[in-house]
Structure formats: structure tokens, C-alpha cells
Coordinates of C-alpha atoms in Angstrom, one line a residue:
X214 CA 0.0 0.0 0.0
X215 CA 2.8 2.4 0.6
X216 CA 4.3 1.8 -2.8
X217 CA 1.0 2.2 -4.4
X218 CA 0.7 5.6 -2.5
X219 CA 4.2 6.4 -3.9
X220 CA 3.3 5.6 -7.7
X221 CA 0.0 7.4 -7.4
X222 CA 1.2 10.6 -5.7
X223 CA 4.2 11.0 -8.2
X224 CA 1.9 10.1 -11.5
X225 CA -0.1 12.7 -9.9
X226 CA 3.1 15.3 -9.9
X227 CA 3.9 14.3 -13.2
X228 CA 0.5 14.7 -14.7
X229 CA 0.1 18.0 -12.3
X230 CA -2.9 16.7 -11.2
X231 CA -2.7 16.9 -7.7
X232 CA -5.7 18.5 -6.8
X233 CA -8.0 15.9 -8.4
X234 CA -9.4 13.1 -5.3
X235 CA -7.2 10.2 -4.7
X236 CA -8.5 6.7 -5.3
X237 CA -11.0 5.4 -2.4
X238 CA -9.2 2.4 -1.7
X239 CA -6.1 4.7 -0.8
X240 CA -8.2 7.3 1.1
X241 CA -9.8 4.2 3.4
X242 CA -6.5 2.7 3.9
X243 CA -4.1 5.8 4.3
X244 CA -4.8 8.6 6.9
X245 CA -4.2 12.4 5.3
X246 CA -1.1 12.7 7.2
X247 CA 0.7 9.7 6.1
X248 CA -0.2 10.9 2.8
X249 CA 1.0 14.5 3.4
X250 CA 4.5 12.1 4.5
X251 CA 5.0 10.5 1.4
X252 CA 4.5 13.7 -0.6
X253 CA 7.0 15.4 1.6
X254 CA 9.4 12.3 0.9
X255 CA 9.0 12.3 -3.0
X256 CA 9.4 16.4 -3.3
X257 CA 12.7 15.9 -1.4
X258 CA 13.9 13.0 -3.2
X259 CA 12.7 13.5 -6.6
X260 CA 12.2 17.0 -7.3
X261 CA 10.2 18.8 -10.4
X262 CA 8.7 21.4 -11.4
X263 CA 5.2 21.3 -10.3
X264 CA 4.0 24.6 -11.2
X265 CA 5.1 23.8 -15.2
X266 CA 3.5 20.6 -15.1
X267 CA -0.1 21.8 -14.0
X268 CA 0.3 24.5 -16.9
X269 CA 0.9 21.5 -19.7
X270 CA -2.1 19.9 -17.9
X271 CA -4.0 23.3 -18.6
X272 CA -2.8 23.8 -22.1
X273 CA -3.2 19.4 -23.2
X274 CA -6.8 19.6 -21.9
X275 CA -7.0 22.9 -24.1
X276 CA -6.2 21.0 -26.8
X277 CA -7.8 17.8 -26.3
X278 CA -11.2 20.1 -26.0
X279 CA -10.8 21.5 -29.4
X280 CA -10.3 18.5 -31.1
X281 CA -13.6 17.1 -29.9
X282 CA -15.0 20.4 -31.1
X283 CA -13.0 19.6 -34.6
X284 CA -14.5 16.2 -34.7
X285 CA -18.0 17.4 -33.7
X286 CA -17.9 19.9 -36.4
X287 CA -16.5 17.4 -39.2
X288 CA -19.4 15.2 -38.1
X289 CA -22.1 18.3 -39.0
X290 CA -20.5 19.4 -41.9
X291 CA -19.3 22.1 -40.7
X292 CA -15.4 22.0 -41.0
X293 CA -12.9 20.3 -43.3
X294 CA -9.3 20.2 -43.3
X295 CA -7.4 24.0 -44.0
X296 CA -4.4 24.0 -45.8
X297 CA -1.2 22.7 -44.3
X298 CA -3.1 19.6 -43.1
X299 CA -3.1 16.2 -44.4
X300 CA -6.0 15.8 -46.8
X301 CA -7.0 19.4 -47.1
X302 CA -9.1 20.4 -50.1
X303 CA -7.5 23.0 -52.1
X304 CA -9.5 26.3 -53.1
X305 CA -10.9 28.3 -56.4
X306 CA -8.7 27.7 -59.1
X307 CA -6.2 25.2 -57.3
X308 CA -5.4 27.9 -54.7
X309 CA -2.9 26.4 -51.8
X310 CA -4.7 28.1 -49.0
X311 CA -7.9 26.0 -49.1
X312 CA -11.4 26.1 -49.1
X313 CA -13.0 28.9 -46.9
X314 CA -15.9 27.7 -44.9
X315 CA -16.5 31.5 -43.4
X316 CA -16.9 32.5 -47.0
X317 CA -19.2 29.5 -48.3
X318 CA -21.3 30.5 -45.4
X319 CA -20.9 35.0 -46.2
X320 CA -22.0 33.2 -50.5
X321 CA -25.3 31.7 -49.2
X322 CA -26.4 34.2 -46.7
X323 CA -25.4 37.0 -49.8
X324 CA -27.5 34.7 -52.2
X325 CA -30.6 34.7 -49.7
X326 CA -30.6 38.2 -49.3
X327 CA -30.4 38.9 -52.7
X328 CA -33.2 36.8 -53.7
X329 CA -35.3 37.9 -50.5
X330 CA -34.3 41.4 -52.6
X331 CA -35.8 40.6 -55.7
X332 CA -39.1 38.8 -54.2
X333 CA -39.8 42.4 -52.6
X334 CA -38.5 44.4 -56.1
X335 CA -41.4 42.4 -57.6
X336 CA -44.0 42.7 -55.2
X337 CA -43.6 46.3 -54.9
X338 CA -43.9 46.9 -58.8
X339 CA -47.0 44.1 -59.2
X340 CA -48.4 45.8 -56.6
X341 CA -48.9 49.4 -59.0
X342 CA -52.0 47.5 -60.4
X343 CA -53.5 46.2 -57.3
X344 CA -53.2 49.8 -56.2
X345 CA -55.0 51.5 -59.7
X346 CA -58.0 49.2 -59.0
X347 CA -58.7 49.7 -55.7
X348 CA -58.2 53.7 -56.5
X349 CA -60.5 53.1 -59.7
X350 CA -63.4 50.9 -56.9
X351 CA -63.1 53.5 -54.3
X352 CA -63.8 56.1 -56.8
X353 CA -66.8 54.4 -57.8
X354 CA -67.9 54.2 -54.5
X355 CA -66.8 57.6 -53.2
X356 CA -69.3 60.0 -55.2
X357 CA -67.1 63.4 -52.8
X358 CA -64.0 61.2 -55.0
X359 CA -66.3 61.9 -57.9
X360 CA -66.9 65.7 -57.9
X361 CA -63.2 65.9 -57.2
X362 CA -62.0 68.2 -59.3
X363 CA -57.9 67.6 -59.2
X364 CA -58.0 64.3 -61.2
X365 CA -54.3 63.7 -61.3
X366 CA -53.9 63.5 -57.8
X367 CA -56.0 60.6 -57.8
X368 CA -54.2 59.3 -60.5
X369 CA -51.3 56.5 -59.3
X370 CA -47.8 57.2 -60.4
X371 CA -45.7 54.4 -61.9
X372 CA -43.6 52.8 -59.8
X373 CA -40.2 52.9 -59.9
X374 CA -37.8 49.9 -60.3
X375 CA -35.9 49.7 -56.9
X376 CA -33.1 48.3 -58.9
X377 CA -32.6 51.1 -61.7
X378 CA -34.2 54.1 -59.3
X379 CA -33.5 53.6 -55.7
X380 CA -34.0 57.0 -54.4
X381 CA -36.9 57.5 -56.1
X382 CA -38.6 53.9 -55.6
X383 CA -37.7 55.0 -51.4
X384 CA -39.5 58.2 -52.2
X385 CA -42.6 56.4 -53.3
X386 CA -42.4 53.9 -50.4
X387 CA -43.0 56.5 -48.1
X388 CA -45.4 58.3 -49.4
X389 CA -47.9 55.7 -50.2
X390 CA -47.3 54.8 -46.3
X391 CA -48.2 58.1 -45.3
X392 CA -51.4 58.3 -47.4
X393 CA -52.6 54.5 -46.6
X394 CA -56.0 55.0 -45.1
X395 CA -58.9 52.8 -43.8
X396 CA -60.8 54.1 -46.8
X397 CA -64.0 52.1 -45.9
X398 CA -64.2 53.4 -42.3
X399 CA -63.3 57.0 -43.4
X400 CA -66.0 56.9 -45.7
X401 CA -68.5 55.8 -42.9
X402 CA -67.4 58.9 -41.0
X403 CA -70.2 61.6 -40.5
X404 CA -70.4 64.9 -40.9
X405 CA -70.5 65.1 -37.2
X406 CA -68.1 62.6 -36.8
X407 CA -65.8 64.3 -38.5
X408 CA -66.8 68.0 -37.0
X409 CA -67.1 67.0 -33.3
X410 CA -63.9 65.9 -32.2
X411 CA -61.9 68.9 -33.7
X412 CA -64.3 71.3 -32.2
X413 CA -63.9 70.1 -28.6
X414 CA -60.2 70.3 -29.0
X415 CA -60.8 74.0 -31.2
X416 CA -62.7 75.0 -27.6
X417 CA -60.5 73.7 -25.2
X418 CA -57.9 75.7 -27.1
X419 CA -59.7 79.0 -27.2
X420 CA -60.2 78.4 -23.6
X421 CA -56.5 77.6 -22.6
X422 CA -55.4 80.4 -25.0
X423 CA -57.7 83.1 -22.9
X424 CA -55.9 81.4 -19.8
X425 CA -52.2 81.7 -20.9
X426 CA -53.7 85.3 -21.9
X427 CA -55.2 86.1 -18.8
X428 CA -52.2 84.8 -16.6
X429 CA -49.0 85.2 -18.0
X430 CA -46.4 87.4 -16.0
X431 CA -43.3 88.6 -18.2
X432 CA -39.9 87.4 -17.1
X433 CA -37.6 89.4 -15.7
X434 CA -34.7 90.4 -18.1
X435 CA -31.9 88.2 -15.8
X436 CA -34.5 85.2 -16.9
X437 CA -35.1 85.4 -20.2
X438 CA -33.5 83.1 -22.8
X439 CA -32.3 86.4 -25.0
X440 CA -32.1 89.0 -22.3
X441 CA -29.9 91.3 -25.2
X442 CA -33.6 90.9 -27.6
X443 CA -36.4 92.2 -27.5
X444 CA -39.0 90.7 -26.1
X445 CA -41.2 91.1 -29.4
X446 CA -38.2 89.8 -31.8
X447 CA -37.7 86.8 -29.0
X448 CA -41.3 85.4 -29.8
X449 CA -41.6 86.0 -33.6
X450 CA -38.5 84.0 -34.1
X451 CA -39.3 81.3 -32.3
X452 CA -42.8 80.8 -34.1
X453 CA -40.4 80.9 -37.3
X454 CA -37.9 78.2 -36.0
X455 CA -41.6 76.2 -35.3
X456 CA -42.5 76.4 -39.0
X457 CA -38.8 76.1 -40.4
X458 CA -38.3 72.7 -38.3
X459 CA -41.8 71.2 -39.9
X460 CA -41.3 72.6 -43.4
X461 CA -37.9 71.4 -43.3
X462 CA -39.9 67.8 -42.3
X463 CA -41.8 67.9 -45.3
X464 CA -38.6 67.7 -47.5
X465 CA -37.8 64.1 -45.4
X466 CA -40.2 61.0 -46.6
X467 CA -39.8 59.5 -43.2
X468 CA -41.7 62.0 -41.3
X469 CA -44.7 62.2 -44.6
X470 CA -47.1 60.1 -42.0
X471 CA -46.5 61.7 -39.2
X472 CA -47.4 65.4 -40.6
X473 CA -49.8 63.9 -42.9
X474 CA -51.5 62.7 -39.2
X475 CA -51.0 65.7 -37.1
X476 CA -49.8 68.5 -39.2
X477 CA -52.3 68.7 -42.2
X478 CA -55.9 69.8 -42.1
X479 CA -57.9 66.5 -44.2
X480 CA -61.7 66.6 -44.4
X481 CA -62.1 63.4 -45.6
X482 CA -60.6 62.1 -42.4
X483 CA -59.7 64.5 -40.2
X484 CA -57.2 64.2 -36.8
X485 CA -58.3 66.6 -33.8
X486 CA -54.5 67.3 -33.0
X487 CA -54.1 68.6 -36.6
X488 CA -56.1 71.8 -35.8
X489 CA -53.4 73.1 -33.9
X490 CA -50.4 71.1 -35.9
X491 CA -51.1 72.8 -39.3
X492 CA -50.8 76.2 -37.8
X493 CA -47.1 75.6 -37.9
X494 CA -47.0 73.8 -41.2
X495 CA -46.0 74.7 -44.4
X496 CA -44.9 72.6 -47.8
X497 CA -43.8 75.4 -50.2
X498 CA -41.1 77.9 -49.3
X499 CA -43.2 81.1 -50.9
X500 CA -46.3 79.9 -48.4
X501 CA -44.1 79.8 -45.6
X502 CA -41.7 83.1 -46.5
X503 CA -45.0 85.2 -47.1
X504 CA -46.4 84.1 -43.6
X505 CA -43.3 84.8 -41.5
X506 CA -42.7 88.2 -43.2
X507 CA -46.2 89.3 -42.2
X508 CA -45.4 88.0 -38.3
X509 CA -42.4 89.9 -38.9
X510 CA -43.4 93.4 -39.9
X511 CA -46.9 93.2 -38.2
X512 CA -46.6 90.6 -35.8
X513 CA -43.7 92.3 -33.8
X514 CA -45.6 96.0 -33.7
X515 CA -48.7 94.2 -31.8
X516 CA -47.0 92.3 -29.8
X517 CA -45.2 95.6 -28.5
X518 CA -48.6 96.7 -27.9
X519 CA -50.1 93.9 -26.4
X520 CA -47.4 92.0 -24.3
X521 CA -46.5 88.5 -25.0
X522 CA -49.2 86.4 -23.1
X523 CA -51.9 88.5 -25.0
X524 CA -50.0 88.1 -28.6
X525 CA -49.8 84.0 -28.1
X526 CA -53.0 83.6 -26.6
X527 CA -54.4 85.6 -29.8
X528 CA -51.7 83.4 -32.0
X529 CA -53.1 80.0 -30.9
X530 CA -56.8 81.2 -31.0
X531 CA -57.0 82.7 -34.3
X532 CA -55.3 79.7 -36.2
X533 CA -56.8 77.2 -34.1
X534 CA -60.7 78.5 -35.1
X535 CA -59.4 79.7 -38.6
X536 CA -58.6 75.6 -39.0
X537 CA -61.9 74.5 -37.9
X538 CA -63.7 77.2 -40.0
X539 CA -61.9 75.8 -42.8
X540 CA -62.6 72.2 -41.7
X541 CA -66.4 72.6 -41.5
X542 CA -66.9 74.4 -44.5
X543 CA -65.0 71.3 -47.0
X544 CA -67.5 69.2 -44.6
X545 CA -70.3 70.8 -45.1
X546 CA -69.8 71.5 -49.2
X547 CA -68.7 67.9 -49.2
X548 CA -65.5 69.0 -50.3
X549 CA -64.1 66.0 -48.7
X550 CA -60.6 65.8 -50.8
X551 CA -59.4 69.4 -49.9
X552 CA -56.8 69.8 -47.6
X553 CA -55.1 73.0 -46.2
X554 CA -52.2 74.2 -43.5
X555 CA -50.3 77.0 -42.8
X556 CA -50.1 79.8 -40.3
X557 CA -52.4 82.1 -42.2
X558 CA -55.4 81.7 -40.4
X559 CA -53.2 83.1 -37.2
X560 CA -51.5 85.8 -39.4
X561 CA -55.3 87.0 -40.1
X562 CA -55.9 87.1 -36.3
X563 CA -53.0 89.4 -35.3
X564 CA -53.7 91.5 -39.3
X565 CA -57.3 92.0 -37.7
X566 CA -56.4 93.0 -34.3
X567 CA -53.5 95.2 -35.5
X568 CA -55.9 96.9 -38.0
X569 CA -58.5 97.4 -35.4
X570 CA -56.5 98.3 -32.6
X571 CA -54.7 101.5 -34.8
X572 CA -58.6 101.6 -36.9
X573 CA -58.2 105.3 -37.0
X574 CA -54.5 105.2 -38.3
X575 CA -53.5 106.1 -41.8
X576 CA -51.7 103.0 -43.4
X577 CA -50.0 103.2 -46.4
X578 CA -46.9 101.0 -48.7
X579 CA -43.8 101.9 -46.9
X580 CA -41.9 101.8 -50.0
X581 CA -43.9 104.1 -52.0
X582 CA -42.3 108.0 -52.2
X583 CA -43.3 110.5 -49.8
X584 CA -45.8 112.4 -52.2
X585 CA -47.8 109.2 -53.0
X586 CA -48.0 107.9 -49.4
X587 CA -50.7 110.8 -48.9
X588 CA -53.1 109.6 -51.5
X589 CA -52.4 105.7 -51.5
X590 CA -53.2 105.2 -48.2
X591 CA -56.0 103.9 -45.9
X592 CA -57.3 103.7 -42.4
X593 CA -56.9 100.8 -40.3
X594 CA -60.9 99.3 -40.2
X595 CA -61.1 100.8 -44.2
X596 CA -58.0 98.0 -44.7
X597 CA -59.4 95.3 -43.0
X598 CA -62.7 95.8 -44.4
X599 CA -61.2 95.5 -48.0
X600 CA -59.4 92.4 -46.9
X601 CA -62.3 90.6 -45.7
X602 CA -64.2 92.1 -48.9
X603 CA -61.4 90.0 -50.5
X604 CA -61.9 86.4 -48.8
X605 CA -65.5 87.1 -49.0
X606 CA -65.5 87.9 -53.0
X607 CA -63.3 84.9 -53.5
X608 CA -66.0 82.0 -51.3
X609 CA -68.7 83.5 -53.4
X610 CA -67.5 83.8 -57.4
X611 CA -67.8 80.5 -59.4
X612 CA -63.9 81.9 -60.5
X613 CA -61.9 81.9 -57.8
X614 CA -59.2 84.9 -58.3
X615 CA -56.4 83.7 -56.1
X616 CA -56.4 79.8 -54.4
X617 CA -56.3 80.4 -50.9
X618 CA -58.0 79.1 -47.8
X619 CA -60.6 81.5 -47.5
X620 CA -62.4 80.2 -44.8
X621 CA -59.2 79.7 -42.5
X622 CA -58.4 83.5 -43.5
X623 CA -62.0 84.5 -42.4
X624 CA -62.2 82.6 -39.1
X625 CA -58.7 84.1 -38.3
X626 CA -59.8 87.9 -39.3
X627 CA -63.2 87.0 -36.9
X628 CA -60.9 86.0 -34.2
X629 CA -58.8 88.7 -34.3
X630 CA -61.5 91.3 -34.5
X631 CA -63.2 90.2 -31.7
X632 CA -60.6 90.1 -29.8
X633 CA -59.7 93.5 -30.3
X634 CA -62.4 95.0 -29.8
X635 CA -63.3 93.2 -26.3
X636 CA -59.4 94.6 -25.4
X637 CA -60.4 98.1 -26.8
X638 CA -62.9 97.8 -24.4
X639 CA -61.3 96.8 -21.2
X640 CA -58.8 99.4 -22.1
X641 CA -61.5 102.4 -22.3
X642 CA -62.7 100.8 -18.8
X643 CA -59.7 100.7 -17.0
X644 CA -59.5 104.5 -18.7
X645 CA -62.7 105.8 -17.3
X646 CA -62.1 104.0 -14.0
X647 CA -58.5 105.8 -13.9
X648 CA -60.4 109.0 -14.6
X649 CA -63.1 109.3 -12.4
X650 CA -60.4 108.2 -9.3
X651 CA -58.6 111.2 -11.2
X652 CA -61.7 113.2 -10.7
X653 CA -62.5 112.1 -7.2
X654 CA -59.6 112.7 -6.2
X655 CA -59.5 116.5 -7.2
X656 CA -62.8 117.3 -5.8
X657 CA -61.8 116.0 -2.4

């Protein structure tokens, strides 16, 4: 027993397997410290290096591992022999390095992809005819689609091949996503479901718009974003970095049904959030450019007048009810195709309350020389009355002079005329009250 203890203790050193257990008929026989002993005796008689030979134990088992993985893989398919081994295939055109396995694999997935490619390249351009005749059955169906009178934008576009016209084939892609409708629920919608929802959101915004109106307290200058610009300048240009973010939208098909959901006025199926969204949205630069110059040159003198709270509160407001004027007069005409946005129906607010608020003022072209200025010149309530003359002319004639959205323009001009007229009023009050205190005062 003690010369078995000997072998199996130095096999152990050798393999450096000491720490592995000891055979159970050597742990019954032999107490731990006879064993300890006869370790003691062998590392004083017949030295090595222990420490090396558990690191050749480490790096045999290492190897012995991968093999089995080599052999598990050759049984799968998975692996055959590289160059520099015995039996190893050679690869394209007798080359010495051998077959790639990593690139067999990169070949099939590329060949997949490709062909998953093509299935969709053919779907999308078959599907340019399924598309034509459901436009052609909803049109037959639709009689608002009938009376329509733009007939090419019911038309479908050809569709471009993916292969020869990327960009534009992505293009298309997006927009049919953003115009792809429940077209047989939108045409069960009625005229009140279509009118309701927007006007509880149009009132809760009047509303919320006399609140910010009624409570706002300017900022100290130490508190203000811009404290070096004024106050006026400070608001009209952010309005204008509003509208510049969303036009600049427009130009990215990504974002197409987003706006087309929230930023877009559509009678045909209309989104409450869209009242307020297409305030601040424009698609052509001139639309846009022509609305910001009049928050510019008008905009900033009434807000100088009025204080910010009152100039937002009136902003929201006027757009707000100028987008559902406009919404439930395509309703009600069964103009169901029309769309419209922009900030003009806001612009009218503040035009109307600026023209009201100076009604006895002289306005003429600023441009115009000094001797003409005299005679091509108007008062403030003479203007506004012309421009309203204007909207009003345009709803009525069979030939409509300039395409516009009249009834947005009117709702905003309403707006903004009321509201002036109720602050000409509080103004005279807090006037007469000032006055007879004045008066009161003297007497006593």
C-alpha cells in the first residue's frame, strides 16, 4: 500500500494533477497525514517542477477540447481540413490556401438576401395594379371622389424599379405609407363625426389660449433666454424656428405620415390634433416666406402693444378657429378631398387685431415715395374691411381669383377682431375707471 501511494502521488506530480481526489481504496486505507509524509518524501527525493507541469495539464486539456470540437464539427459538416493539413481540399482555381468555410457561409447568406431582394422588387412593382383598381373601386364608390376636381392626384404614379431608381422607388415607399388609409371606415365617417372631435379640441384651445392670456407674467430680463432681444423679436422667431423645423420635415419622406397625421388639415378624415399642428406647417417655401414676413413686420408691432401672453394667446386662437372654419366648410360643401395648412389663419388674427387696434390710423406702402404715401393710403378698419371684402368675393364667385384658404383666412380675421375690440374695451374701462379716481380725487 505504501508503494502504491508512492506511484500514485508522483503520476499525480507528473501529470500535475494533484488536486484531483485520490482513489477510495487509498483514502480508506491511508490517513491524510501519512499521505501529506510521502509527498514530503517524493518532493525531497525526486524533485520537479510542479508549477510547469499543471500549466501543460492546462494547455493538453485545451487542446484535447478542441479536437472534440473539430471532430463534432466534421461530423455536422461544418469543418474540413485548411491547408497545411493532411487531406485538405484546395480552393478556387487550385489555390494552396484552401477552401473557406466562413466564406461559403458569407456566399449563401449573400444569395438569400439577394433573392429575398428581388421577391420584394417584384412585389412592390405588381403591386402598381393592385393599387389602380382599388383607387378606380373607391372612386366608384366615393361620389365626394367623384366631384373631385384635381383628377391627377387621384391618379397612381408608376412605380419605380428599386433596382434602376433607388431614391426614387424609397421616395414612393413613403409616401404611399403616409397616405394609406382605412378608406372604408373614413368613408362611414359623419359629418358630425368628422366635426365633433376637432371642435372640442378648437374650444379647449380658445379656452386655454384666454388662460395663458389672462395669466401670464413677463420674465424678468436676468430670466429670459435672450435677455440682449427684444422681447417682441424673442417670440416672432421662435414661431419661425416652429415652421422652419416642420417645413424642413416635409422635405424628409420619413416624417410624410406623421405630418400627414398631425400636421395637415384633411376633411375626408380629419385628426383633432391637426387643428393646432397645421398652424405651424408649411410645404412650399413662398407659403411659408410670405407668412413669417407678415409675423415679422406686423406681428412684432402688436406684440409691443399687447405684451406676449396676449400676442400667443391671440396666435393660438386665431389659427386654431381659422382651421376648424376651414374644416367645416370642405365638410359641409362635401369638399371632402381638400386639404389645407399654414399659419395664415393666425397671421389674419393678429392683421385683424392690429388693423382694429390703430382703426383710426392712416396705413400706407412703406416703400412708396413720400408724395404718394398721402393719396395711396387707408385707415386701419377701411383695410381690414377691404381684406375681408377679398376672402368674402373669392367663397362667393364661381372663378376663384387667387387659391387660398378662405375660410381659414375668415375665421382668423373674426378672431382677431373680436378680440380687439373686447381689449379696446377693457382698455377704455380701465381708462374711465383711472379717470373718475382722477376726478375724485381732485374734488376731495
Amino acid at each position: 500500500m505504501g508503494n502504491r501511494v508512492l506511484a500514485v502521488l508522483h503520476g499525480r506530480r507528473v501529470d500535475g494533477t494533484l488536486d484531483l481526489d485520490l482513489p477510495k481504496d487509498i483514502t480508506r486505507s491511508v490517513p491524510p497525514s501519512s499521505r501529506d509524509a510521502a509527498l514530503e518524501w517524493l518532493r525531497e527525493n525526486y524533485p520537479l517542477d510542479e508549477d510547469a507541469a499543471i500549466l501543460a495539464r492546462i494547455e493538453r486539456e485545451e487542446y484535447e477540447e478542441q479536437q472534440k470540437l473539430i471532430r463534432r464539427a466534421e461530423e455536422l459538416g461544418l469543418y474540413k481540413p485548411q491547408s497545411g493539413t493532411f487531406g485538405a481540399e484546395r480552393g478556387e482555381a487550385n489555390d494552396p490556401y484552401g477552401k473557406s468555410v466562413l466564406k461559403e457561409i458569407r456566399e449563401r447568406n449573400e444569395a438569400r438576401l439577394l433573392a429575398e431582394q428581388e421577391r420584394k422588387r417584384k412585389e412592390w412593382l405588381e403591386n402598381e395594379n393592385k393599387e389602380r383598381e382599388q383607387v378606380l373601386r373607391q372612386v366608384q364608390q366615393n361620389t365626394a371622389l367623384q366631384k373631385f376636381d384635381d383628377s391627377a392626384a387621384l391618379e397612381v404614379r408608376e412605380r419605380a424599379d428599386p433596382a434602376q431608381r433607388p431614391l426614387l422607388a424609397w421616395i414612393q415607399k413613403h409616401h404611399l405609407q403616409a397616405t394609406e388609409w382605412n378608406m372604408e371606415a373614413a368613408e362611414k365617417l359623419s359629418k358630425a363625426d368628422r366635426l365633433l372631435p376637432s371642435l372640442a379640441l378648437t374650444l379647449l384651445v380658445l379656452g386655454l389660449s384666454y388662460a395663458f392670456a389672462a395669466n401670464y407674467e413677463a420674465p424678468a430680463r436676468a430670466e429670459r433666454m435672450w435677455p440682449d432681444m427684444p422681447p417682441a423679436a424673442a417670440t416672432a422667431f421662435a414661431i419661425m424656428g416652429a415652421n422652419l423645423a416642420i417645413f424642413l420635415l416635409w422635405k424628409f419622406p420619413p416624417a410624410w405620415r406623421m405630418l400627414n397625421r398631425y400636421f395637415i388639415n384633411v376633411a375626408f378624415k380629419p385628426h383633432p390634433l391637426s387643428i393646432v399642428g397645421n398652424v405651424f406647417s408649411h410645404q412650399q417655401f413662398k407659403h411659408l416666406a410670405m407668412n413669417m414676413l407678415m409675423l415679422w413686420f406686423i406681428g412684432t408691432k402688436l406684440h409691443d402693444d399687447i405684451g406676449r401672453g396676449n400676442f400667443l394667446g391671440l396666435y393660438m386662437a386665431a389659427g386654431a378657429f381659422g382651421s376648424m372654419m376651414s374644416l367645416t366648410a370642405h365638410v359641409l360643401m362635401g369638399q371632402l378631398m381638400i386639404t389645407s395648412l399654414g399659419a395664415s389663419g393666425a397671421i389674419s388674427g393678429i392683421v385683424a387685431a392690429w388693423c382694429l387696434l390703430h382703426s383710426q390710423e392712416r396705413f400706407t406702402i412703406f416703400f412708396l415715395p413720400h408724395e404718394w404715401q398721402e393719396f395711396i393710403s387707408a385707415k386701419g378698419w377701411v383695410l381690414l374691411t377691404g381684406f375681408v371684402a377679398f376672402e368674402i368675393l373669392n367663397v362667393v364667385s364661381p372663378l376663384r381669383v387667387v387659391k387660398l384658404d378662405h375660410f381659414a383666412h375668415l375665421g382668423g380675421y373674426l378672431i382677431g377682431a373680436v378680440w380687439a375690440l373686447t381689449w379696446k374695451g377693457e382698455q377704455e374701462k380701465k381708462r374711465q375707471k383711472n379717470r373718475t379716481w382722477f376726478d375724485r380725487f381732485l374734488s376731495e
